[in-house]
Amino acid sequence: MTSPLPDAPARRSAVLLVGMSIGEVVRRDELLRTAASHRASIAFLQQGDPSLSAALTRLANEGNETVVVIGVRLAASGPAHSWLRRIAAHWWRERAGHRPELLVATRLADSPDAVAAVAAVTKAISGTEPGLTSTAWEEVPGHRHQVMVCRGPRCAAVGAEEGLRALVGKLTELGLGDDDVLVTQTGCQFPCNQAPVVSVQPDDIWYGRIDPAVADRIVTEHLAGGRPVESHRLPRHRREQTGHHDD
């Protein structure tokens, strides 16, 4: 059994494991088991509950004087570590009343076994960290394609993570970044019998039964070569608009 994190100083303190991506939301039970072994609680940076801000509010209201925040990323991709500090700092600046000292681990844990080592090196939130806005995020990005990778229950159960890793790996190998192809993990996209499912926009092309080999082909043949992978393409029957609009 994994040993708990080293005991905190005598004053009241807490440990918070933060899932960075939808991958940790899908693997919530694994994150909960890891947290239990470290006498910690959990939160999520996106899409899961409780949010990081809600968890910090609870821990502050309980009277904790120190909170150690450790980002956990078990999935193939997700927000950068800097977002953990941005969100924590935003909460700290906006918090009314008691504010505990926030100690954020300086790197992410990429497995349950890495949590204790990652927790050993932290940096305190000062309130001077970058905010939630930037001129770089003012406009809709100019990527050619957006790939929507389903991480709903059935897709997750039958290998969506492996396909995602292959997809991201091949994009990296071909030098295709977010300005070319924006990869977005989603909840259920509904044709669950075809899981794992991926859809590509704005081409309005849907793929089913995605494994790493198929993900590789989607990148090389469709996203880079412009030719959809017909062997795994799903029929798409778009409903026509029926509403009446007066001039």
PDB file of C-alpha atoms in Angstrom:
ATOM      1  CA  MET A   1       0.000   0.000   0.000  1.00  0.00           C
ATOM      2  CA  THR A   2       1.246   3.468  -0.865  1.00  0.00           C
ATOM      3  CA  SER A   3       2.562   5.372   2.124  1.00  0.00           C
ATOM      4  CA  PRO A   4       0.784   8.604   3.050  1.00  0.00           C
ATOM      5  CA  LEU A   5       2.455  11.906   2.315  1.00  0.00           C
ATOM      6  CA  PRO A   6       4.797  13.133   5.052  1.00  0.00           C
ATOM      7  CA  ASP A   7       2.919  14.656   7.966  1.00  0.00           C
ATOM      8  CA  ALA A   8       2.310  18.378   7.527  1.00  0.00           C
ATOM      9  CA  PRO A   9       3.428  20.967  10.109  1.00  0.00           C
ATOM     10  CA  ALA A  10       1.609  21.082  13.454  1.00  0.00           C
ATOM     11  CA  ARG A  11      -0.884  23.696  12.294  1.00  0.00           C
ATOM     12  CA  ARG A  12      -4.002  22.363  10.581  1.00  0.00           C
ATOM     13  CA  SER A  13      -3.364  21.461   6.964  1.00  0.00           C
ATOM     14  CA  ALA A  14      -4.843  19.521   4.053  1.00  0.00           C
ATOM     15  CA  VAL A  15      -3.728  17.859   0.835  1.00  0.00           C
ATOM     16  CA  LEU A  16      -5.714  18.244  -2.377  1.00  0.00           C
ATOM     17  CA  LEU A  17      -5.217  16.118  -5.507  1.00  0.00           C
ATOM     18  CA  VAL A  18      -6.457  17.925  -8.610  1.00  0.00           C
ATOM     19  CA  GLY A  19      -7.363  16.042 -11.779  1.00  0.00           C
ATOM     20  CA  MET A  20      -6.152  18.199 -14.661  1.00  0.00           C
ATOM     21  CA  SER A  21      -8.237  16.817 -17.545  1.00  0.00           C
ATOM     22  CA  ILE A  22     -11.388  14.912 -18.411  1.00  0.00           C
ATOM     23  CA  GLY A  23      -9.215  11.800 -18.243  1.00  0.00           C
ATOM     24  CA  GLU A  24      -9.124  12.065 -14.455  1.00  0.00           C
ATOM     25  CA  VAL A  25     -12.884  12.681 -14.361  1.00  0.00           C
ATOM     26  CA  VAL A  26     -13.334   9.367 -16.177  1.00  0.00           C
ATOM     27  CA  ARG A  27     -10.891   7.705 -13.753  1.00  0.00           C
ATOM     28  CA  ARG A  28     -12.417   9.305 -10.663  1.00  0.00           C
ATOM     29  CA  ASP A  29     -12.379   6.060  -8.653  1.00  0.00           C
ATOM     30  CA  GLU A  30      -8.634   5.693  -9.213  1.00  0.00           C
ATOM     31  CA  LEU A  31      -8.065   9.277  -8.114  1.00  0.00           C
ATOM     32  CA  LEU A  32     -10.209   8.695  -5.012  1.00  0.00           C
ATOM     33  CA  ARG A  33      -8.205   5.592  -4.073  1.00  0.00           C
ATOM     34  CA  THR A  34      -4.964   7.510  -4.485  1.00  0.00           C
ATOM     35  CA  ALA A  35      -6.295  10.364  -2.373  1.00  0.00           C
ATOM     36  CA  ALA A  36      -7.398   7.975   0.376  1.00  0.00           C
ATOM     37  CA  SER A  37      -3.913   6.475   0.576  1.00  0.00           C
ATOM     38  CA  HIS A  38      -2.488   9.976   1.133  1.00  0.00           C
ATOM     39  CA  ARG A  39      -5.224  11.251   3.480  1.00  0.00           C
ATOM     40  CA  ALA A  40      -6.141  13.769   0.777  1.00  0.00           C
ATOM     41  CA  SER A  41      -9.301  14.980  -0.950  1.00  0.00           C
ATOM     42  CA  ILE A  42      -9.861  15.493  -4.674  1.00  0.00           C
ATOM     43  CA  ALA A  43     -10.930  18.243  -7.055  1.00  0.00           C
ATOM     44  CA  PHE A  44     -10.942  18.782 -10.808  1.00  0.00           C
ATOM     45  CA  LEU A  45      -9.587  21.591 -12.942  1.00  0.00           C
ATOM     46  CA  GLN A  46     -12.293  21.103 -15.559  1.00  0.00           C
ATOM     47  CA  GLN A  47     -15.544  19.210 -16.199  1.00  0.00           C
ATOM     48  CA  GLY A  48     -15.622  17.356 -12.871  1.00  0.00           C
ATOM     49  CA  ASP A  49     -16.982  18.149  -9.431  1.00  0.00           C
ATOM     50  CA  PRO A  50     -15.902  19.500  -7.091  1.00  0.00           C
ATOM     51  CA  SER A  51     -14.018  22.201  -8.952  1.00  0.00           C
ATOM     52  CA  LEU A  52     -10.656  23.357  -7.636  1.00  0.00           C
ATOM     53  CA  SER A  53     -12.206  26.629  -6.461  1.00  0.00           C
ATOM     54  CA  ALA A  54     -15.052  24.861  -4.639  1.00  0.00           C
ATOM     55  CA  ALA A  55     -12.650  22.449  -2.939  1.00  0.00           C
ATOM     56  CA  LEU A  56     -10.363  25.287  -1.800  1.00  0.00           C
ATOM     57  CA  THR A  57     -13.364  27.161  -0.395  1.00  0.00           C
ATOM     58  CA  ARG A  58     -14.407  24.092   1.597  1.00  0.00           C
ATOM     59  CA  LEU A  59     -10.910  23.528   2.971  1.00  0.00           C
ATOM     60  CA  ALA A  60     -10.576  27.206   3.913  1.00  0.00           C
ATOM     61  CA  ASN A  61     -13.970  27.198   5.625  1.00  0.00           C
ATOM     62  CA  GLU A  62     -12.861  24.166   7.646  1.00  0.00           C
ATOM     63  CA  GLY A  63     -10.074  26.287   9.089  1.00  0.00           C
ATOM     64  CA  ASN A  64      -7.058  24.761   7.362  1.00  0.00           C
ATOM     65  CA  GLU A  65      -4.057  27.057   7.518  1.00  0.00           C
ATOM     66  CA  THR A  66      -2.102  25.270   4.773  1.00  0.00           C
ATOM     67  CA  VAL A  67      -3.321  23.434   1.666  1.00  0.00           C
ATOM     68  CA  VAL A  68      -0.898  21.424  -0.468  1.00  0.00           C
ATOM     69  CA  VAL A  69      -2.193  21.293  -4.063  1.00  0.00           C
ATOM     70  CA  ILE A  70      -0.941  18.513  -6.338  1.00  0.00           C
ATOM     71  CA  GLY A  71      -1.945  18.316  -9.994  1.00  0.00           C
ATOM     72  CA  VAL A  72      -2.521  14.810 -11.367  1.00  0.00           C
ATOM     73  CA  ARG A  73      -2.594  14.076 -15.097  1.00  0.00           C
ATOM     74  CA  LEU A  74      -3.173  10.437 -15.998  1.00  0.00           C
ATOM     75  CA  ALA A  75      -4.455  11.116 -19.526  1.00  0.00           C
ATOM     76  CA  ALA A  76      -2.539  11.625 -22.751  1.00  0.00           C
ATOM     77  CA  SER A  77      -3.158  15.359 -22.790  1.00  0.00           C
ATOM     78  CA  GLY A  78      -4.585  18.139 -20.713  1.00  0.00           C
ATOM     79  CA  PRO A  79      -3.967  21.695 -19.507  1.00  0.00           C
ATOM     80  CA  ALA A  80      -0.413  22.718 -18.705  1.00  0.00           C
ATOM     81  CA  HIS A  81       0.773  22.875 -15.096  1.00  0.00           C
ATOM     82  CA  SER A  82       0.644  26.673 -15.258  1.00  0.00           C
ATOM     83  CA  TRP A  83      -3.164  26.508 -15.237  1.00  0.00           C
ATOM     84  CA  LEU A  84      -3.119  24.890 -11.827  1.00  0.00           C
ATOM     85  CA  ARG A  85      -1.293  27.910 -10.422  1.00  0.00           C
ATOM     86  CA  ARG A  86      -3.461  30.381 -12.356  1.00  0.00           C
ATOM     87  CA  ILE A  87      -6.717  28.955 -10.988  1.00  0.00           C
ATOM     88  CA  ALA A  88      -5.362  28.575  -7.451  1.00  0.00           C
ATOM     89  CA  ALA A  89      -4.029  32.153  -7.504  1.00  0.00           C
ATOM     90  CA  HIS A  90      -7.319  33.501  -8.847  1.00  0.00           C
ATOM     91  CA  TRP A  91      -9.172  31.830  -5.993  1.00  0.00           C
ATOM     92  CA  TRP A  92      -6.651  33.153  -3.457  1.00  0.00           C
ATOM     93  CA  ARG A  93      -6.978  36.739  -4.740  1.00  0.00           C
ATOM     94  CA  GLU A  94     -10.790  36.611  -4.792  1.00  0.00           C
ATOM     95  CA  ARG A  95     -11.227  34.828  -1.479  1.00  0.00           C
ATOM     96  CA  ALA A  96     -12.993  36.879   1.180  1.00  0.00           C
ATOM     97  CA  GLY A  97     -12.142  35.965   4.753  1.00  0.00           C
ATOM     98  CA  HIS A  98      -9.662  33.363   5.901  1.00  0.00           C
ATOM     99  CA  ARG A  99      -7.124  32.408   3.229  1.00  0.00           C
ATOM    100  CA  PRO A 100      -4.889  29.420   3.882  1.00  0.00           C
ATOM    101  CA  GLU A 101      -1.359  29.276   2.566  1.00  0.00           C
ATOM    102  CA  LEU A 102      -1.488  27.471  -0.783  1.00  0.00           C
ATOM    103  CA  LEU A 103       1.533  25.319  -1.619  1.00  0.00           C
ATOM    104  CA  VAL A 104       1.377  24.051  -5.214  1.00  0.00           C
ATOM    105  CA  ALA A 105       3.587  21.183  -6.370  1.00  0.00           C
ATOM    106  CA  THR A 106       6.009  22.394  -9.028  1.00  0.00           C
ATOM    107  CA  ARG A 107       5.231  19.545 -11.435  1.00  0.00           C
ATOM    108  CA  LEU A 108       2.362  17.210 -12.207  1.00  0.00           C
ATOM    109  CA  ALA A 109       2.051  13.635 -11.005  1.00  0.00           C
ATOM    110  CA  ASP A 110       1.657  11.350 -14.017  1.00  0.00           C
ATOM    111  CA  SER A 111       0.744   8.259 -11.998  1.00  0.00           C
ATOM    112  CA  PRO A 112      -0.619   7.450  -8.537  1.00  0.00           C
ATOM    113  CA  ASP A 113       2.818   6.252  -7.463  1.00  0.00           C
ATOM    114  CA  ALA A 114       4.359   9.634  -8.353  1.00  0.00           C
ATOM    115  CA  VAL A 115       2.191  11.697  -5.990  1.00  0.00           C
ATOM    116  CA  ALA A 116       4.425  11.491  -2.906  1.00  0.00           C
ATOM    117  CA  ALA A 117       7.594  12.463  -4.797  1.00  0.00           C
ATOM    118  CA  VAL A 118       5.837  15.331  -6.603  1.00  0.00           C
ATOM    119  CA  ALA A 119       4.456  16.646  -3.302  1.00  0.00           C
ATOM    120  CA  ALA A 120       7.974  17.001  -1.918  1.00  0.00           C
ATOM    121  CA  VAL A 121       8.668  20.149  -3.974  1.00  0.00           C
ATOM    122  CA  THR A 122       6.123  22.970  -3.752  1.00  0.00           C
ATOM    123  CA  LYS A 123       5.925  26.703  -4.339  1.00  0.00           C
ATOM    124  CA  ALA A 124       3.615  29.018  -2.430  1.00  0.00           C
ATOM    125  CA  ILE A 125       0.940  31.066  -4.179  1.00  0.00           C
ATOM    126  CA  SER A 126       1.805  34.743  -3.776  1.00  0.00           C
ATOM    127  CA  GLY A 127      -1.125  36.367  -5.550  1.00  0.00           C
ATOM    128  CA  THR A 128       1.143  37.859  -8.209  1.00  0.00           C
ATOM    129  CA  GLU A 129       0.657  34.963 -10.635  1.00  0.00           C
ATOM    130  CA  PRO A 130      -0.859  35.640 -14.096  1.00  0.00           C
ATOM    131  CA  GLY A 131      -4.610  36.080 -14.178  1.00  0.00           C
ATOM    132  CA  LEU A 132      -7.254  34.218 -16.151  1.00  0.00           C
ATOM    133  CA  THR A 133      -7.139  36.467 -19.212  1.00  0.00           C
ATOM    134  CA  SER A 134      -4.513  37.202 -21.848  1.00  0.00           C
ATOM    135  CA  THR A 135      -4.451  39.027 -25.178  1.00  0.00           C
ATOM    136  CA  ALA A 136      -3.392  35.701 -26.712  1.00  0.00           C
ATOM    137  CA  TRP A 137      -6.814  34.251 -25.831  1.00  0.00           C
ATOM    138  CA  GLU A 138      -8.945  37.086 -27.171  1.00  0.00           C
ATOM    139  CA  GLU A 139      -9.845  35.599 -30.557  1.00  0.00           C
ATOM    140  CA  VAL A 140     -11.242  32.302 -31.762  1.00  0.00           C
ATOM    141  CA  PRO A 141      -8.206  30.197 -32.806  1.00  0.00           C
ATOM    142  CA  GLY A 142      -7.484  29.653 -36.482  1.00  0.00           C
ATOM    143  CA  HIS A 143      -6.999  25.876 -36.533  1.00  0.00           C
ATOM    144  CA  ARG A 144      -8.103  24.000 -39.668  1.00  0.00           C
ATOM    145  CA  HIS A 145      -9.631  21.048 -37.826  1.00  0.00           C
ATOM    146  CA  GLN A 146     -11.026  20.342 -34.397  1.00  0.00           C
ATOM    147  CA  VAL A 147     -10.955  16.691 -33.381  1.00  0.00           C
ATOM    148  CA  MET A 148     -13.550  15.778 -30.772  1.00  0.00           C
ATOM    149  CA  VAL A 149     -12.465  12.676 -28.857  1.00  0.00           C
ATOM    150  CA  CYS A 150     -15.324  11.084 -26.931  1.00  0.00           C
ATOM    151  CA  ARG A 151     -14.493  10.236 -23.321  1.00  0.00           C
ATOM    152  CA  GLY A 152     -17.995   9.162 -22.335  1.00  0.00           C
ATOM    153  CA  PRO A 153     -18.487   6.031 -20.201  1.00  0.00           C
ATOM    154  CA  ARG A 154     -18.540   3.436 -22.974  1.00  0.00           C
ATOM    155  CA  CYS A 155     -15.787   5.043 -25.040  1.00  0.00           C
ATOM    156  CA  ALA A 156     -13.613   5.241 -21.943  1.00  0.00           C
ATOM    157  CA  ALA A 157     -14.312   1.602 -21.123  1.00  0.00           C
ATOM    158  CA  VAL A 158     -13.253   0.289 -24.533  1.00  0.00           C
ATOM    159  CA  GLY A 159     -10.032   2.162 -25.215  1.00  0.00           C
ATOM    160  CA  ALA A 160     -10.592   5.862 -25.896  1.00  0.00           C
ATOM    161  CA  GLU A 161      -7.455   6.703 -23.906  1.00  0.00           C
ATOM    162  CA  GLU A 162      -5.222   4.532 -26.096  1.00  0.00           C
ATOM    163  CA  GLY A 163      -6.650   6.104 -29.256  1.00  0.00           C
ATOM    164  CA  LEU A 164      -6.163   9.590 -27.845  1.00  0.00           C
ATOM    165  CA  ARG A 165      -2.533   8.884 -27.018  1.00  0.00           C
ATOM    166  CA  ALA A 166      -1.901   7.613 -30.542  1.00  0.00           C
ATOM    167  CA  LEU A 167      -3.679  10.615 -32.064  1.00  0.00           C
ATOM    168  CA  VAL A 168      -1.714  13.155 -30.046  1.00  0.00           C
ATOM    169  CA  GLY A 169       1.540  11.273 -30.627  1.00  0.00           C
ATOM    170  CA  LYS A 170       1.090  11.234 -34.414  1.00  0.00           C
ATOM    171  CA  LEU A 171       0.136  14.907 -34.520  1.00  0.00           C
ATOM    172  CA  THR A 172       3.305  15.701 -32.584  1.00  0.00           C
ATOM    173  CA  GLU A 173       5.379  13.505 -34.889  1.00  0.00           C
ATOM    174  CA  LEU A 174       4.063  15.376 -37.945  1.00  0.00           C
ATOM    175  CA  GLY A 175       4.553  18.780 -36.330  1.00  0.00           C
ATOM    176  CA  LEU A 176       0.830  19.583 -36.237  1.00  0.00           C
ATOM    177  CA  GLY A 177       0.092  21.811 -33.245  1.00  0.00           C
ATOM    178  CA  ASP A 178      -3.028  23.475 -31.853  1.00  0.00           C
ATOM    179  CA  ASP A 179      -2.913  26.065 -34.638  1.00  0.00           C
ATOM    180  CA  ASP A 180      -3.420  23.212 -37.120  1.00  0.00           C
ATOM    181  CA  VAL A 181      -5.511  20.638 -35.256  1.00  0.00           C
ATOM    182  CA  LEU A 182      -7.219  21.370 -31.953  1.00  0.00           C
ATOM    183  CA  VAL A 183      -7.889  18.166 -29.995  1.00  0.00           C
ATOM    184  CA  THR A 184     -10.814  18.392 -27.576  1.00  0.00           C
ATOM    185  CA  GLN A 185     -11.941  15.682 -25.183  1.00  0.00           C
ATOM    186  CA  THR A 186     -15.717  15.532 -24.803  1.00  0.00           C
ATOM    187  CA  GLY A 187     -18.482  13.764 -22.944  1.00  0.00           C
ATOM    188  CA  CYS A 188     -20.757  11.296 -24.721  1.00  0.00           C
ATOM    189  CA  GLN A 189     -21.271  11.922 -28.453  1.00  0.00           C
ATOM    190  CA  PHE A 190     -24.120   9.336 -28.570  1.00  0.00           C
ATOM    191  CA  PRO A 191     -23.360   6.581 -31.153  1.00  0.00           C
ATOM    192  CA  CYS A 192     -22.124   4.515 -28.189  1.00  0.00           C
ATOM    193  CA  ASN A 193     -22.392   1.166 -29.991  1.00  0.00           C
ATOM    194  CA  GLN A 194     -19.560   2.392 -32.252  1.00  0.00           C
ATOM    195  CA  ALA A 195     -17.247   3.259 -29.347  1.00  0.00           C
ATOM    196  CA  PRO A 196     -14.632   4.649 -29.182  1.00  0.00           C
ATOM    197  CA  VAL A 197     -15.963   7.584 -31.234  1.00  0.00           C
ATOM    198  CA  VAL A 198     -14.117  10.549 -32.753  1.00  0.00           C
ATOM    199  CA  SER A 199     -15.610  13.378 -34.811  1.00  0.00           C
ATOM    200  CA  VAL A 200     -13.743  15.863 -36.993  1.00  0.00           C
ATOM    201  CA  GLN A 201     -14.997  19.411 -37.553  1.00  0.00           C
ATOM    202  CA  PRO A 202     -15.715  21.414 -39.654  1.00  0.00           C
ATOM    203  CA  ASP A 203     -15.664  18.418 -42.007  1.00  0.00           C
ATOM    204  CA  ASP A 204     -18.614  16.874 -40.112  1.00  0.00           C
ATOM    205  CA  ILE A 205     -17.011  13.430 -40.328  1.00  0.00           C
ATOM    206  CA  TRP A 206     -17.515  10.855 -37.588  1.00  0.00           C
ATOM    207  CA  TYR A 207     -15.416   7.774 -36.923  1.00  0.00           C
ATOM    208  CA  GLY A 208     -16.127   4.688 -34.850  1.00  0.00           C
ATOM    209  CA  ARG A 209     -14.191   1.828 -33.264  1.00  0.00           C
ATOM    210  CA  ILE A 210     -11.054   3.909 -32.984  1.00  0.00           C
ATOM    211  CA  ASP A 211      -7.935   2.050 -31.885  1.00  0.00           C
ATOM    212  CA  PRO A 212      -4.348   3.373 -32.035  1.00  0.00           C
ATOM    213  CA  ALA A 213      -3.840   2.153 -35.614  1.00  0.00           C
ATOM    214  CA  VAL A 214      -7.009   3.879 -36.809  1.00  0.00           C
ATOM    215  CA  ALA A 215      -6.110   7.062 -34.906  1.00  0.00           C
ATOM    216  CA  ASP A 216      -2.752   7.055 -36.701  1.00  0.00           C
ATOM    217  CA  ARG A 217      -4.541   6.782 -40.062  1.00  0.00           C
ATOM    218  CA  ILE A 218      -6.955   9.603 -39.209  1.00  0.00           C
ATOM    219  CA  VAL A 219      -3.997  11.899 -38.645  1.00  0.00           C
ATOM    220  CA  THR A 220      -1.934  10.887 -41.656  1.00  0.00           C
ATOM    221  CA  GLU A 221      -4.717  10.330 -44.190  1.00  0.00           C
ATOM    222  CA  HIS A 222      -7.446  12.777 -43.121  1.00  0.00           C
ATOM    223  CA  LEU A 223      -5.953  15.595 -41.052  1.00  0.00           C
ATOM    224  CA  ALA A 224      -2.667  15.790 -42.958  1.00  0.00           C
ATOM    225  CA  GLY A 225      -3.673  14.282 -46.309  1.00  0.00           C
ATOM    226  CA  GLY A 226      -7.240  15.484 -46.718  1.00  0.00           C
ATOM    227  CA  ARG A 227      -8.698  12.002 -47.359  1.00  0.00           C
ATOM    228  CA  PRO A 228     -11.208  10.639 -44.808  1.00  0.00           C
ATOM    229  CA  VAL A 229     -10.635   7.101 -43.569  1.00  0.00           C
ATOM    230  CA  GLU A 230     -13.686   5.477 -45.163  1.00  0.00           C
ATOM    231  CA  SER A 231     -13.257   2.089 -43.460  1.00  0.00           C
ATOM    232  CA  HIS A 232     -14.145   3.610 -40.050  1.00  0.00           C
ATOM    233  CA  ARG A 233     -16.382   6.481 -41.117  1.00  0.00           C
ATOM    234  CA  LEU A 234     -19.879   6.466 -39.590  1.00  0.00           C
ATOM    235  CA  PRO A 235     -23.028   7.408 -41.556  1.00  0.00           C
ATOM    236  CA  ARG A 236     -24.192  10.917 -40.721  1.00  0.00           C
ATOM    237  CA  HIS A 237     -27.810  11.863 -41.442  1.00  0.00           C
ATOM    238  CA  ARG A 238     -28.268  15.542 -40.754  1.00  0.00           C
ATOM    239  CA  ARG A 239     -31.783  16.650 -39.875  1.00  0.00           C
ATOM    240  CA  GLU A 240     -33.001  19.514 -42.024  1.00  0.00           C
ATOM    241  CA  GLN A 241     -34.073  22.738 -40.324  1.00  0.00           C
ATOM    242  CA  THR A 242     -37.869  22.927 -40.161  1.00  0.00           C
ATOM    243  CA  GLY A 243     -38.482  26.239 -38.415  1.00  0.00           C
ATOM    244  CA  HIS A 244     -40.197  29.145 -40.208  1.00  0.00           C
ATOM    245  CA  HIS A 245     -38.591  32.582 -40.103  1.00  0.00           C
ATOM    246  CA  ASP A 246     -40.421  35.744 -41.120  1.00  0.00           C
ATOM    247  CA  ASP A 247     -38.529  38.472 -42.916  1.00  0.00           C
TER     248      ASP A 247
END
